[in-house]
């Protein structure tokens, strides 16, 4: 592959990836945002990766957790706060926190907007 083809290929990849990024919807309604967060977090906790990691390290951990998830403009998770939990294993709570904090939602918010969503999960 000559130098011109490499640059063309690189430019094509950059253009394609920015097109994909631009396609994330901007949500404005609090109810829509809450529904979208709940749906994505449900999917996240049912994902093969999460189930595999939880089973490997925390197979016996069961119970209900109530958490607050903060979301900022670009769809990133800005905060994780355990409101209440039957689960007392601090290592599991830290695992959950890290897992959620590394997630990026498939939507954006309007500029300068932040939302906090209360979410309940039972394992």
mmCIF file of C-alpha atoms in Angstrom:
data_model
loop_
_atom_site.group_PDB
_atom_site.id
_atom_site.type_symbol
_atom_site.label_atom_id
_atom_site.label_comp_id
_atom_site.label_asym_id
_atom_site.label_seq_id
_atom_site.Cartn_x
_atom_site.Cartn_y
_atom_site.Cartn_z
ATOM 1 C CA UNK A 1 0.000 0.000 0.000
ATOM 2 C CA UNK A 2 1.625 3.248 -1.082
ATOM 3 C CA UNK A 3 1.722 6.408 1.011
ATOM 4 C CA UNK A 4 -1.213 8.049 -0.809
ATOM 5 C CA UNK A 5 -3.441 5.020 -0.222
ATOM 6 C CA UNK A 6 -2.520 4.947 3.465
ATOM 7 C CA UNK A 7 -3.448 8.622 3.916
ATOM 8 C CA UNK A 8 -6.663 8.169 1.960
ATOM 9 C CA UNK A 9 -7.569 5.139 4.086
ATOM 10 C CA UNK A 10 -6.820 7.067 7.293
ATOM 11 C CA UNK A 11 -8.928 10.047 6.182
ATOM 12 C CA UNK A 12 -11.760 7.681 5.280
ATOM 13 C CA UNK A 13 -11.661 6.063 8.726
ATOM 14 C CA UNK A 14 -11.664 9.445 10.491
ATOM 15 C CA UNK A 15 -14.565 10.703 8.361
ATOM 16 C CA UNK A 16 -16.561 7.528 8.938
ATOM 17 C CA UNK A 17 -15.987 7.527 12.716
ATOM 18 C CA UNK A 18 -17.039 11.177 13.073
ATOM 19 C CA UNK A 19 -20.200 10.402 11.086
ATOM 20 C CA UNK A 20 -21.016 7.634 13.541
ATOM 21 C CA UNK A 21 -20.390 9.990 16.497
ATOM 22 C CA UNK A 22 -22.669 12.643 15.018
ATOM 23 C CA UNK A 23 -25.536 10.168 14.795
ATOM 24 C CA UNK A 24 -26.010 9.937 18.565
ATOM 25 C CA UNK A 25 -29.293 11.701 19.349
ATOM 26 C CA UNK A 26 -29.455 14.698 21.675
ATOM 27 C CA UNK A 27 -32.095 14.049 24.326
ATOM 28 C CA UNK A 28 -33.799 16.969 26.054
ATOM 29 C CA UNK A 29 -36.783 15.531 27.905
ATOM 30 C CA UNK A 30 -36.051 14.265 31.423
ATOM 31 C CA UNK A 31 -38.403 11.303 31.008
ATOM 32 C CA UNK A 32 -36.705 10.281 27.725
ATOM 33 C CA UNK A 33 -33.308 10.535 29.379
ATOM 34 C CA UNK A 34 -34.422 8.444 32.344
ATOM 35 C CA UNK A 35 -35.865 5.776 30.029
ATOM 36 C CA UNK A 36 -32.732 5.724 27.871
ATOM 37 C CA UNK A 37 -30.425 5.404 30.898
ATOM 38 C CA UNK A 38 -32.560 2.628 32.390
ATOM 39 C CA UNK A 39 -32.651 0.729 29.089
ATOM 40 C CA UNK A 40 -28.902 0.983 28.497
ATOM 41 C CA UNK A 41 -27.968 0.095 32.073
ATOM 42 C CA UNK A 42 -30.329 -2.912 31.940
ATOM 43 C CA UNK A 43 -28.556 -4.021 28.754
ATOM 44 C CA UNK A 44 -25.157 -3.342 30.324
ATOM 45 C CA UNK A 45 -25.904 -5.585 33.319
ATOM 46 C CA UNK A 46 -27.208 -8.338 31.049
ATOM 47 C CA UNK A 47 -24.238 -8.135 28.686
ATOM 48 C CA UNK A 48 -22.032 -11.166 28.286
ATOM 49 C CA UNK A 49 -18.983 -9.215 29.513
ATOM 50 C CA UNK A 50 -20.647 -8.062 32.743
ATOM 51 C CA UNK A 51 -22.191 -11.465 33.525
ATOM 52 C CA UNK A 52 -18.845 -13.175 32.917
ATOM 53 C CA UNK A 53 -16.943 -10.758 35.192
ATOM 54 C CA UNK A 54 -19.567 -10.860 37.950
ATOM 55 C CA UNK A 55 -19.737 -14.654 37.845
ATOM 56 C CA UNK A 56 -15.952 -14.954 37.980
ATOM 57 C CA UNK A 57 -15.391 -12.630 40.955
ATOM 58 C CA UNK A 58 -18.745 -12.324 42.725
ATOM 59 C CA UNK A 59 -20.757 -15.474 41.966
ATOM 60 C CA UNK A 60 -22.371 -15.577 45.416
ATOM 61 C CA UNK A 61 -23.271 -11.875 45.537
ATOM 62 C CA UNK A 62 -27.033 -11.407 45.513
ATOM 63 C CA UNK A 63 -29.411 -8.653 46.533
ATOM 64 C CA UNK A 64 -30.828 -5.305 45.483
ATOM 65 C CA UNK A 65 -28.994 -2.012 44.993
ATOM 66 C CA UNK A 66 -30.420 1.470 44.545
ATOM 67 C CA UNK A 67 -27.959 3.799 42.825
ATOM 68 C CA UNK A 68 -27.886 7.301 41.415
ATOM 69 C CA UNK A 69 -26.195 7.665 38.033
ATOM 70 C CA UNK A 70 -25.092 11.130 36.891
ATOM 71 C CA UNK A 71 -24.942 11.795 33.141
ATOM 72 C CA UNK A 72 -23.286 14.788 31.471
ATOM 73 C CA UNK A 73 -23.533 16.457 28.060
ATOM 74 C CA UNK A 74 -21.451 14.036 25.995
ATOM 75 C CA UNK A 75 -23.234 10.954 27.347
ATOM 76 C CA UNK A 76 -20.543 10.016 29.822
ATOM 77 C CA UNK A 77 -21.343 8.808 33.308
ATOM 78 C CA UNK A 78 -20.175 11.526 35.675
ATOM 79 C CA UNK A 79 -21.098 9.944 38.998
ATOM 80 C CA UNK A 80 -22.133 6.742 40.700
ATOM 81 C CA UNK A 81 -23.677 6.905 44.164
ATOM 82 C CA UNK A 82 -24.969 3.961 46.174
ATOM 83 C CA UNK A 83 -28.215 5.156 47.796
ATOM 84 C CA UNK A 84 -29.175 1.863 49.427
ATOM 85 C CA UNK A 85 -28.043 -1.721 49.147
ATOM 86 C CA UNK A 86 -28.744 -5.143 50.579
ATOM 87 C CA UNK A 87 -25.303 -6.019 49.221
ATOM 88 C CA UNK A 88 -22.601 -5.143 51.737
ATOM 89 C CA UNK A 89 -19.573 -6.461 49.810
ATOM 90 C CA UNK A 90 -17.519 -3.281 49.243
ATOM 91 C CA UNK A 91 -15.440 -4.947 46.531
ATOM 92 C CA UNK A 92 -18.603 -5.676 44.551
ATOM 93 C CA UNK A 93 -19.876 -2.122 45.045
ATOM 94 C CA UNK A 94 -16.526 -0.774 43.781
ATOM 95 C CA UNK A 95 -16.688 -3.181 40.827
ATOM 96 C CA UNK A 96 -20.179 -1.872 39.980
ATOM 97 C CA UNK A 97 -19.032 1.721 40.327
ATOM 98 C CA UNK A 98 -16.037 1.230 38.025
ATOM 99 C CA UNK A 99 -18.099 -0.677 35.480
ATOM 100 C CA UNK A 100 -20.767 2.015 35.269
ATOM 101 C CA UNK A 101 -18.328 4.945 35.353
ATOM 102 C CA UNK A 102 -16.588 3.518 32.273
ATOM 103 C CA UNK A 103 -19.824 3.422 30.272
ATOM 104 C CA UNK A 104 -20.717 6.010 27.625
ATOM 105 C CA UNK A 105 -24.374 6.300 26.695
ATOM 106 C CA UNK A 106 -25.644 6.180 23.114
ATOM 107 C CA UNK A 107 -27.084 9.700 23.404
ATOM 108 C CA UNK A 108 -25.968 13.203 24.241
ATOM 109 C CA UNK A 109 -27.519 15.962 26.320
ATOM 110 C CA UNK A 110 -27.872 19.634 25.464
ATOM 111 C CA UNK A 111 -24.926 21.843 26.362
ATOM 112 C CA UNK A 112 -24.376 22.367 30.076
ATOM 113 C CA UNK A 113 -27.029 19.783 30.999
ATOM 114 C CA UNK A 114 -26.576 17.126 33.657
ATOM 115 C CA UNK A 115 -29.062 14.589 34.904
ATOM 116 C CA UNK A 116 -29.148 12.251 37.857
ATOM 117 C CA UNK A 117 -31.180 9.079 37.429
ATOM 118 C CA UNK A 118 -32.146 6.724 40.259
ATOM 119 C CA UNK A 119 -31.798 3.091 39.234
ATOM 120 C CA UNK A 120 -32.644 -0.114 41.100
ATOM 121 C CA UNK A 121 -31.030 -3.437 40.202
ATOM 122 C CA UNK A 122 -31.474 -6.881 41.688
ATOM 123 C CA UNK A 123 -28.809 -9.548 41.306
#
